[in-house]
Amino acid sequence: MEKWNLIIDVAECTNCNNCFLACKDEYVGNDFPGYSAPQPLHGHKWFYIESREHGQYPMVDVAYRPTTCNHCNDAPCVRKSTDGAVYQRPDGIVMIDPDKARGNPDIVNSCPYGAIWWNEDEQVAQKWNFDAHLLDRGEPRLRCEQVCPTGVFRSLKVEDDQMNQIVEDEELQVLNPEYQANPRVYYKNLDNFTRCFIGGTLVTIKNGITDAAVGIEIALTQGGATLQTGESDEYGDFKFNGLNCDSGNYTLQFHSSEYGDFEITTELIQSTYLGTLTLSNTSD
Ligand code: SF4
């Protein structure tokens, strides 16, 4: 049977918050019987954008990650619900029944992702329900897909086998796989949000004039193995992305026929800018 999935591309999110606002527009003050009670005006974030800033001036990266209910296939919230208040539909969507769930704040704590919110006015636990009320009346796209100007969101109703192939082909990841909840919300380019980099700037000084050292060959190694290679760009900058944070010592080997070879070893804890490194001409 075909089931719903959502792919979120971290690389495309610019933190415009249109998805957050569309969720508010859809659910605040609106009652969808059988689907959801009205979301309160304040306090709930069924959709929100987490941000991460890393590196040091002038080499700083910012990444944004839209975050919501993951519609887990082995959902802890469903497992802990003994009265059917939280359930998964055959099409994969995890729902909180607004009537059965009333008066039970414990449901909020059943989600390890913190995706469930308590509505004090309505006395009910709530979360984003994959716009199930819209899909069931034939809407082709989710509200977040409709409003996102950069195409961050892609919903798919496909067989699980097909989705597994897409996950492999597009190198998709899920949040906190250690929870073993098997989310149906997948992330593309999640490394932008979780991994670290080592970078720096290479310059030369000739006749008192500082200039960018362009095209210097650099190899990033760890434990004797070469992990990545690259060159300094037209500004003399170099950067190795996609490294696990807090992952020990790395050695950068610089090679230039004009300036000779040298290397630097640094410990990577968080993203690191090595600063401006000045090359000296070996014949000077
Ligand atoms: Fe349930 Fe939380 Fe998974 Fe959503 S993210 S399905 S609320 S466990």
Short mmCIF file of N, CA and C and ligand atoms in Angstrom, two decimals, residues 69-72 75-77 94 111-113 116 127, ligand 1:
data_model
loop_
_atom_site.label_atom_id
_atom_site.label_comp_id
_atom_site.label_asym_id
_atom_site.label_seq_id
_atom_site.Cartn_x
_atom_site.Cartn_y
_atom_site.Cartn_z
N CYS A 69 6.51 16.99 13.47
CA CYS A 69 6.28 15.57 13.79
C CYS A 69 6.85 14.72 12.66
N ASN A 70 7.52 13.64 13.01
CA ASN A 70 8.19 12.80 12.01
C ASN A 70 7.32 11.66 11.46
N HIS A 71 6.10 11.57 11.94
CA HIS A 71 5.19 10.51 11.49
C HIS A 71 5.92 9.15 11.45
N CYS A 72 6.38 8.81 12.63
CA CYS A 72 7.23 7.61 12.78
C CYS A 72 6.46 6.33 12.50
N ALA A 75 6.23 4.50 16.05
CA ALA A 75 6.11 5.71 16.87
C ALA A 75 5.96 5.39 18.36
N PRO A 76 6.86 5.94 19.18
CA PRO A 76 6.70 5.76 20.63
C PRO A 76 5.36 6.31 21.12
N CYS A 77 4.87 7.40 20.51
CA CYS A 77 3.59 7.97 20.96
C CYS A 77 2.44 7.00 20.71
N VAL A 94 0.48 9.66 11.34
CA VAL A 94 0.22 9.47 12.77
C VAL A 94 -0.71 10.58 13.24
N CYS A 111 6.47 11.56 23.07
CA CYS A 111 7.26 11.78 21.85
C CYS A 111 8.69 12.14 22.20
N PRO A 112 9.67 11.33 21.81
CA PRO A 112 11.07 11.65 22.13
C PRO A 112 11.59 12.88 21.39
N TYR A 113 10.89 13.28 20.31
CA TYR A 113 11.32 14.44 19.52
C TYR A 113 10.75 15.76 20.03
N ILE A 116 5.02 17.07 20.29
CA ILE A 116 3.63 17.17 20.74
C ILE A 116 3.51 18.32 21.76
N LYS A 127 -0.33 18.08 17.60
CA LYS A 127 0.87 18.13 16.76
C LYS A 127 0.44 18.29 15.31
FE1 SF4 B 1 4.86 10.38 17.52
FE2 SF4 B 1 6.84 12.09 18.03
FE3 SF4 B 1 7.15 10.27 16.08
FE4 SF4 B 1 5.45 12.33 15.74
S1 SF4 B 1 7.69 12.48 16.01
S2 SF4 B 1 5.03 10.16 15.30
S3 SF4 B 1 4.69 12.61 17.83
S4 SF4 B 1 6.91 9.84 18.27
#
